[in-house]
mmCIF file of C-alpha atoms in Angstrom:
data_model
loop_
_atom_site.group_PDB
_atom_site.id
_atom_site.type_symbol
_atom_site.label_atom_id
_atom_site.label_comp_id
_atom_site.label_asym_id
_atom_site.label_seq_id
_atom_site.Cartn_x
_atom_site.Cartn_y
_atom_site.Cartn_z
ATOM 1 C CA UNK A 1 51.570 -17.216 -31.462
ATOM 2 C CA UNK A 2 50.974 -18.129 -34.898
ATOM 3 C CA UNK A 3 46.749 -16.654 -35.998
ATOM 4 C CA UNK A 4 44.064 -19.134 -36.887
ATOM 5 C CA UNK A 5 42.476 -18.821 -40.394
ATOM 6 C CA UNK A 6 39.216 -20.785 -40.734
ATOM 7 C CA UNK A 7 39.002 -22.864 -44.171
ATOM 8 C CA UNK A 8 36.482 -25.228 -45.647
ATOM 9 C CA UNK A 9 37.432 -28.535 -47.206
ATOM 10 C CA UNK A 10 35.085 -30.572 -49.605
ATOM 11 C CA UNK A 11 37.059 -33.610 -50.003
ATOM 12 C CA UNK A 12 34.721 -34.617 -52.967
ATOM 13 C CA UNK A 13 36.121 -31.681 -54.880
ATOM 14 C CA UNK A 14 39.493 -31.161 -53.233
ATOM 15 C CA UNK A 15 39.189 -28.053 -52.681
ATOM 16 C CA UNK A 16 39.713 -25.312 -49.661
ATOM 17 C CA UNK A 17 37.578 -22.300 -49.801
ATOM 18 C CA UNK A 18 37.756 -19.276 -47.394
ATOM 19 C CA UNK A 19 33.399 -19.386 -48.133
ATOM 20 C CA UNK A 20 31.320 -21.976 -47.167
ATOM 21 C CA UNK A 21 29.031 -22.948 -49.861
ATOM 22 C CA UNK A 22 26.152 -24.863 -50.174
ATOM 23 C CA UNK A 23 28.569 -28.252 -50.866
ATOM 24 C CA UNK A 24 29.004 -30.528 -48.259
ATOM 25 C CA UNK A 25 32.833 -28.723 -46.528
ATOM 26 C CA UNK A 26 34.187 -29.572 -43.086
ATOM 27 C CA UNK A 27 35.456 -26.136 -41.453
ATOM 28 C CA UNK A 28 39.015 -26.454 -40.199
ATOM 29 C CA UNK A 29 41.433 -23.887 -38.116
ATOM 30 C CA UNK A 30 44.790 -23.779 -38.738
ATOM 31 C CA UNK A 31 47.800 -21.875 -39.349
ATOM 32 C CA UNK A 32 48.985 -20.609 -42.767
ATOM 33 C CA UNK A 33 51.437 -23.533 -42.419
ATOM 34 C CA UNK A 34 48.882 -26.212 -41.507
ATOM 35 C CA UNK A 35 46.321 -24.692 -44.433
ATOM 36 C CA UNK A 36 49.505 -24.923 -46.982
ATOM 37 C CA UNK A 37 49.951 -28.370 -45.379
ATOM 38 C CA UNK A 38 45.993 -29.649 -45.857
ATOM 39 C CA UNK A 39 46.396 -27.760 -49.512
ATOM 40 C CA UNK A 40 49.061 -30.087 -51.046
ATOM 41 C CA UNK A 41 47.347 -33.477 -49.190
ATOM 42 C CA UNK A 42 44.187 -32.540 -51.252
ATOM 43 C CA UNK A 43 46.505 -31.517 -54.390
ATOM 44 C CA UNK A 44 48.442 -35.208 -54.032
ATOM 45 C CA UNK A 45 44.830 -36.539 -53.454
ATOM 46 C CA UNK A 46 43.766 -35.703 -56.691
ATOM 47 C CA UNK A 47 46.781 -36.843 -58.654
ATOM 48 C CA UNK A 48 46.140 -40.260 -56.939
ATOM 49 C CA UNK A 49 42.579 -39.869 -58.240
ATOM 50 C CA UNK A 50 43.627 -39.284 -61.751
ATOM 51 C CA UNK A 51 45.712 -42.504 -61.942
ATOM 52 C CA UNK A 52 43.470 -44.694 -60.094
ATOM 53 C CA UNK A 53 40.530 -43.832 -62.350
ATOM 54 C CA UNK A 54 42.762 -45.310 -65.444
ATOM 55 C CA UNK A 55 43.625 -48.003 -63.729
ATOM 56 C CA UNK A 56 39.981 -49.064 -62.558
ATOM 57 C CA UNK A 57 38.808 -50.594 -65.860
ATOM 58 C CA UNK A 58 41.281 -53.092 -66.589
ATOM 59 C CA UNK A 59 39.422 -56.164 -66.899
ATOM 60 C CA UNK A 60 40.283 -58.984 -64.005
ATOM 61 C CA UNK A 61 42.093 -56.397 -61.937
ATOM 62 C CA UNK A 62 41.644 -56.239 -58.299
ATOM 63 C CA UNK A 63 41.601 -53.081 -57.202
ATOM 64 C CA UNK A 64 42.229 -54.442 -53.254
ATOM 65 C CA UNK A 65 45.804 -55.686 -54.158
ATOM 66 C CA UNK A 66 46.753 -52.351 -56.506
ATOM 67 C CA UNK A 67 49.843 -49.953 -55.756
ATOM 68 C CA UNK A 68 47.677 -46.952 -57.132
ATOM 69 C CA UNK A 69 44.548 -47.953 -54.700
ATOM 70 C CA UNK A 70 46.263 -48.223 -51.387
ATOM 71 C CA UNK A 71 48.212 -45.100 -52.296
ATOM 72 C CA UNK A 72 44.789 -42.840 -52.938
ATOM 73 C CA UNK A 73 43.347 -45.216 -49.824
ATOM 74 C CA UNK A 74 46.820 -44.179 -47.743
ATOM 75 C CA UNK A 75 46.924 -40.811 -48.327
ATOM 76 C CA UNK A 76 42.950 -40.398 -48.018
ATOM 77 C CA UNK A 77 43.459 -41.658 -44.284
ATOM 78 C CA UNK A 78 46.074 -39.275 -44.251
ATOM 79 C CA UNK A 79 43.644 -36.265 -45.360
ATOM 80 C CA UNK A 80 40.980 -36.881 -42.898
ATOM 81 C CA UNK A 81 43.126 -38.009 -40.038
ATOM 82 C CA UNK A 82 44.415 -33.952 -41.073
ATOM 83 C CA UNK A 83 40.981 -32.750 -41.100
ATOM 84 C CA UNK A 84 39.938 -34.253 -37.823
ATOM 85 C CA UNK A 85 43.162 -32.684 -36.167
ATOM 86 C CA UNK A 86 42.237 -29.423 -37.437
ATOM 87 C CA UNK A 87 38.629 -29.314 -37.704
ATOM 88 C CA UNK A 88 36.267 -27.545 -35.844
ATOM 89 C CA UNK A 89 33.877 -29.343 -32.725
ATOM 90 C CA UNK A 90 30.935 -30.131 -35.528
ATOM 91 C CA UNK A 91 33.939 -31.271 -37.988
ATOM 92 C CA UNK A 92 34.858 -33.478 -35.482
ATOM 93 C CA UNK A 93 31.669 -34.824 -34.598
ATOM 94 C CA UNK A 94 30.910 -35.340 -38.420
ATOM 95 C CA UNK A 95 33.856 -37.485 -39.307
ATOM 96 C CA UNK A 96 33.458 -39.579 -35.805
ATOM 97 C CA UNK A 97 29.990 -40.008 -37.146
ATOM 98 C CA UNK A 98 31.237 -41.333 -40.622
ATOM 99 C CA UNK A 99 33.866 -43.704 -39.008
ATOM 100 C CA UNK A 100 35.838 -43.490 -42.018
ATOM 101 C CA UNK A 101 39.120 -43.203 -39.912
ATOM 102 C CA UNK A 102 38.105 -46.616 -38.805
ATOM 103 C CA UNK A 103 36.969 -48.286 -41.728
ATOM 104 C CA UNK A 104 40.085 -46.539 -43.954
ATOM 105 C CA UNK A 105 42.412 -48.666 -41.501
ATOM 106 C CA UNK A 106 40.529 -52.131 -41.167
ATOM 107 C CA UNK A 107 40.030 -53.740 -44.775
ATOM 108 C CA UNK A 108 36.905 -55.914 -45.315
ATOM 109 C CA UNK A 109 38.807 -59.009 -45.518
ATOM 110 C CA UNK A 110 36.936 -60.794 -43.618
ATOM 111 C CA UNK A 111 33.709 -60.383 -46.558
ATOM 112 C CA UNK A 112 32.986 -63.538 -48.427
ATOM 113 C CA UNK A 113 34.743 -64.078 -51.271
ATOM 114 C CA UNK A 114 38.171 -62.941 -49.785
ATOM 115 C CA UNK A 115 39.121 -66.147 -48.441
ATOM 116 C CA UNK A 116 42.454 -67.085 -49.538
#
């Protein structure tokens, strides 16, 4: 049976620390291979931060309908949907409480102003 390392993830800073620190971090358990997994999400997280923060002040550009956008928006899901999986009871119970699994899959469509 594989051993269980604790980690903690700050998704604000993408980064996994074997220390808690005083930033907000969600404590996960996993494997070497899951922790080498939840590494490269938050590694591909922040390259789809770097080009989505170019792309964000073209004039006239909605960032709803852009490639870049639902890619960092996809693979966010993707991160916490990882985090939840391996997270700890209060992890668990922090991201339920955040519904952002929830509101990462339904888009706000139905807000005025996104008619047609």
């Amino acid at each position: 049976m594989s051993t269980k390392n604790t980690l903690y993830v700050s998704v604000s800073n993408k980064s996994l620390d074997r220390e808690a620190s005083m930033n907000e971090q969600l404590e996960v358990r996993g494997t070497e291979k899951e922790l080498e997994k939840l590494r490269q999400m938050l590694e591909q997280l922040q390259r789809d931060d770097e080009v989505t923060q170019f792309r964000a002040p073209i004039p006239y550009k909605s960032a709803d309908h852009d490639k870049a956008t639902n890619q960092f928006n996809d693979d966010l899901l993707k991160l916490y949907q990882l985090i939840y999986n391996l997270g700890t009871d209060k992890t668990k119970a922090h991201i339920h409480d955040m519904n952002i699994l929830n509101k990462l899959q339904n888009s706000d469509y139905d807000d005025p102003g996104y008619e047609h």
